[in-house]
């Protein structure tokens, strides 16, 4: 069992009320892969430019992530995102997005990456998500994230991509925007009508809500007193969620369980990884995170949400 993650591999310049960083390692695929690597084997897929150094690869490699499907485009520039947050850090303001090497990227997955049982199409242009999906036809669980940029510029492709996955993980505001429906429960149901049977609405510090054909579940964000940079929290949530499901299937001899009880546990793993991600800028906290810290916060979350 393994998880393939395709999405942006980026340099992020970020300003929050608690500091600023220029050109840190980031991107949807990077944050997701780092989080998932605590639970399962991960292949990360995406292009980078000549400006992407060995020290950036080492952050992924250092967590045991398979980096052989990262394509280095000679002379190209790595995807770049600049954003900032106000005191309410639930909303990211995008100041600049440069697709750079994604402009004419044609994904070609390695055998190992295309044979993965679980696939995450992290946030990137939806036609690219579809190309990766087509190459991972064996995946038994395929999930997708997206954002307002793609809803507003490539809506038809996004709807087609959603029709090809089992699970959608998106911000609640973007689920509402895509569905054209202000009520979240109704919006989630209408996303399910496009194909997926699992919808997770991420709600920033307020947590995340799970919709399945038979149920509903929600977890609050883990209460933190120090949040420095929320960039990548959603991707870290997805990494914890999908990494847990894939790793659990590996322990169960390849039997992938997606019942409501298992999905609730996956929500807890997503919540814990997202909470660590926001404690420091970029990938700084998760790259030095220990498995024992994951376990202790899972236990705390469990006792906190029991009633
Ligand atoms: P989030 O988990 O929503 O905070 O995602 C933040 C990450 O998404 C950052 O590391 C960015 O590099 C990346 N990102 C921002 N805009 C885009 C985009 N249009 N396509 C792909 N990735 C993006």
CSV table of C-alpha atoms in Angstrom, one decimal, residues 161-296:
chain,number,residue,atom,x,y,z
A,161,UNK,CA,-12.1,16.0,-12.1
A,162,UNK,CA,-14.5,15.7,-9.1
A,163,UNK,CA,-16.5,13.2,-11.1
A,164,UNK,CA,-13.5,10.9,-11.2
A,165,UNK,CA,-12.7,10.8,-7.4
A,166,UNK,CA,-14.2,9.1,-4.3
A,167,UNK,CA,-13.5,11.9,-1.9
A,168,UNK,CA,-13.4,15.7,-2.0
A,169,UNK,CA,-11.5,17.7,0.7
A,170,UNK,CA,-12.1,21.4,0.3
A,171,UNK,CA,-12.5,24.6,2.3
A,172,UNK,CA,-16.1,25.2,3.4
A,173,UNK,CA,-16.3,28.5,1.6
A,174,UNK,CA,-15.1,26.9,-1.6
A,175,UNK,CA,-17.6,24.0,-1.3
A,176,UNK,CA,-20.3,26.6,-1.1
A,177,UNK,CA,-18.9,28.6,-4.0
A,178,UNK,CA,-18.6,25.5,-6.2
A,179,UNK,CA,-22.1,24.3,-5.3
A,180,UNK,CA,-23.7,27.8,-5.6
A,181,UNK,CA,-25.4,26.9,-2.3
A,182,UNK,CA,-24.9,28.9,0.9
A,183,UNK,CA,-26.0,26.0,3.2
A,184,UNK,CA,-22.9,23.7,3.8
A,185,UNK,CA,-24.9,20.5,4.3
A,186,UNK,CA,-26.8,21.0,1.0
A,187,UNK,CA,-23.6,22.1,-0.8
A,188,UNK,CA,-21.8,18.9,0.4
A,189,UNK,CA,-24.8,16.8,-0.9
A,190,UNK,CA,-24.6,18.5,-4.2
A,191,UNK,CA,-20.9,17.8,-4.5
A,192,UNK,CA,-21.7,14.1,-3.8
A,193,UNK,CA,-24.1,14.2,-6.8
A,194,UNK,CA,-21.1,14.8,-9.0
A,195,UNK,CA,-19.7,11.4,-8.0
A,196,UNK,CA,-17.7,11.4,-4.7
A,197,UNK,CA,-19.2,9.6,-1.7
A,198,UNK,CA,-17.1,11.3,0.9
A,199,UNK,CA,-16.9,15.1,1.3
A,200,UNK,CA,-14.7,16.8,3.9
A,201,UNK,CA,-15.3,20.5,4.5
A,202,UNK,CA,-12.2,22.2,6.1
A,203,UNK,CA,-13.1,25.1,8.3
A,204,UNK,CA,-9.8,26.5,9.4
A,205,UNK,CA,-9.4,26.9,13.2
A,206,UNK,CA,-13.0,25.7,13.6
A,207,UNK,CA,-12.0,22.2,12.4
A,208,UNK,CA,-13.5,20.1,9.7
A,209,UNK,CA,-16.9,18.4,8.9
A,210,UNK,CA,-17.3,15.0,7.3
A,211,UNK,CA,-20.3,14.1,5.1
A,212,UNK,CA,-20.9,10.6,3.9
A,213,UNK,CA,-24.1,9.0,2.4
A,214,UNK,CA,-25.1,7.7,5.9
A,215,UNK,CA,-23.6,10.2,8.3
A,216,UNK,CA,-22.2,13.4,9.5
A,217,UNK,CA,-19.3,14.1,11.9
A,218,UNK,CA,-17.3,17.1,12.9
A,219,UNK,CA,-14.2,17.8,14.9
A,220,UNK,CA,-13.0,21.2,16.2
A,221,UNK,CA,-9.6,22.4,15.4
A,222,UNK,CA,-7.1,21.4,18.1
A,223,UNK,CA,-7.1,24.4,20.5
A,224,UNK,CA,-3.7,26.1,20.2
A,225,UNK,CA,-2.4,29.2,21.9
A,226,UNK,CA,0.3,29.8,19.4
A,227,UNK,CA,-0.5,29.8,15.7
A,228,UNK,CA,2.2,31.4,13.6
A,229,UNK,CA,1.4,30.5,10.0
A,230,UNK,CA,-1.7,28.6,8.7
A,231,UNK,CA,-0.3,28.0,5.2
A,232,UNK,CA,-0.6,24.3,4.4
A,233,UNK,CA,-3.0,23.4,7.2
A,234,UNK,CA,-5.5,22.1,4.7
A,235,UNK,CA,-3.0,20.0,2.9
A,236,UNK,CA,-1.6,18.7,6.2
A,237,UNK,CA,-5.1,17.7,7.2
A,238,UNK,CA,-5.5,15.8,3.9
A,239,UNK,CA,-2.1,14.1,4.5
A,240,UNK,CA,-3.1,13.0,8.0
A,241,UNK,CA,-6.5,11.9,6.8
A,242,UNK,CA,-5.4,9.9,3.7
A,243,UNK,CA,-2.1,8.7,5.2
A,244,UNK,CA,-4.0,7.2,8.1
A,245,UNK,CA,-6.5,5.4,5.8
A,246,UNK,CA,-3.7,4.0,3.6
A,247,UNK,CA,-1.4,3.0,6.5
A,248,UNK,CA,-4.3,1.3,8.2
A,249,UNK,CA,-5.1,-0.7,5.1
A,250,UNK,CA,-1.5,-1.8,4.9
A,251,UNK,CA,-1.7,-3.1,8.5
A,252,UNK,CA,-5.0,-4.9,7.6
A,253,UNK,CA,-3.3,-6.8,4.8
A,254,UNK,CA,-4.5,-4.5,2.0
A,255,UNK,CA,-8.1,-4.3,3.1
A,256,UNK,CA,-9.1,-0.6,2.7
A,257,UNK,CA,-11.9,0.2,5.2
A,258,UNK,CA,-13.9,3.4,4.5
A,259,UNK,CA,-16.8,3.0,7.0
A,260,UNK,CA,-17.9,6.0,9.1
A,261,UNK,CA,-16.0,4.9,12.2
A,262,UNK,CA,-12.7,4.6,10.3
A,263,UNK,CA,-13.3,7.9,8.5
A,264,UNK,CA,-13.9,9.6,11.9
A,265,UNK,CA,-10.5,8.3,13.1
A,266,UNK,CA,-9.0,9.6,9.9
A,267,UNK,CA,-10.5,13.0,10.7
A,268,UNK,CA,-8.7,13.0,14.0
A,269,UNK,CA,-5.3,12.2,12.3
A,270,UNK,CA,-5.9,15.1,9.9
A,271,UNK,CA,-6.8,17.5,12.7
A,272,UNK,CA,-3.6,16.6,14.6
A,273,UNK,CA,-1.3,17.0,11.7
A,274,UNK,CA,-2.9,20.3,10.7
A,275,UNK,CA,-2.5,21.6,14.2
A,276,UNK,CA,1.3,20.9,14.2
A,277,UNK,CA,1.7,22.5,10.8
A,278,UNK,CA,0.3,25.9,11.9
A,279,UNK,CA,2.6,26.1,15.0
A,280,UNK,CA,5.5,27.4,12.8
A,281,UNK,CA,6.2,28.9,9.4
A,282,UNK,CA,6.0,26.7,6.3
A,283,UNK,CA,7.2,23.1,6.8
A,284,UNK,CA,9.4,24.0,9.8
A,285,UNK,CA,7.3,22.3,12.5
A,286,UNK,CA,6.2,19.2,10.7
A,287,UNK,CA,9.7,18.5,9.4
A,288,UNK,CA,11.0,18.2,13.0
A,289,UNK,CA,7.8,16.5,14.3
A,290,UNK,CA,8.1,13.1,16.1
A,291,UNK,CA,5.7,10.2,15.9
A,292,UNK,CA,5.4,10.3,19.7
A,293,UNK,CA,4.1,13.9,19.6
A,294,UNK,CA,1.5,12.8,17.0
A,295,UNK,CA,0.4,10.0,19.4
A,296,UNK,CA,0.2,12.2,22.4
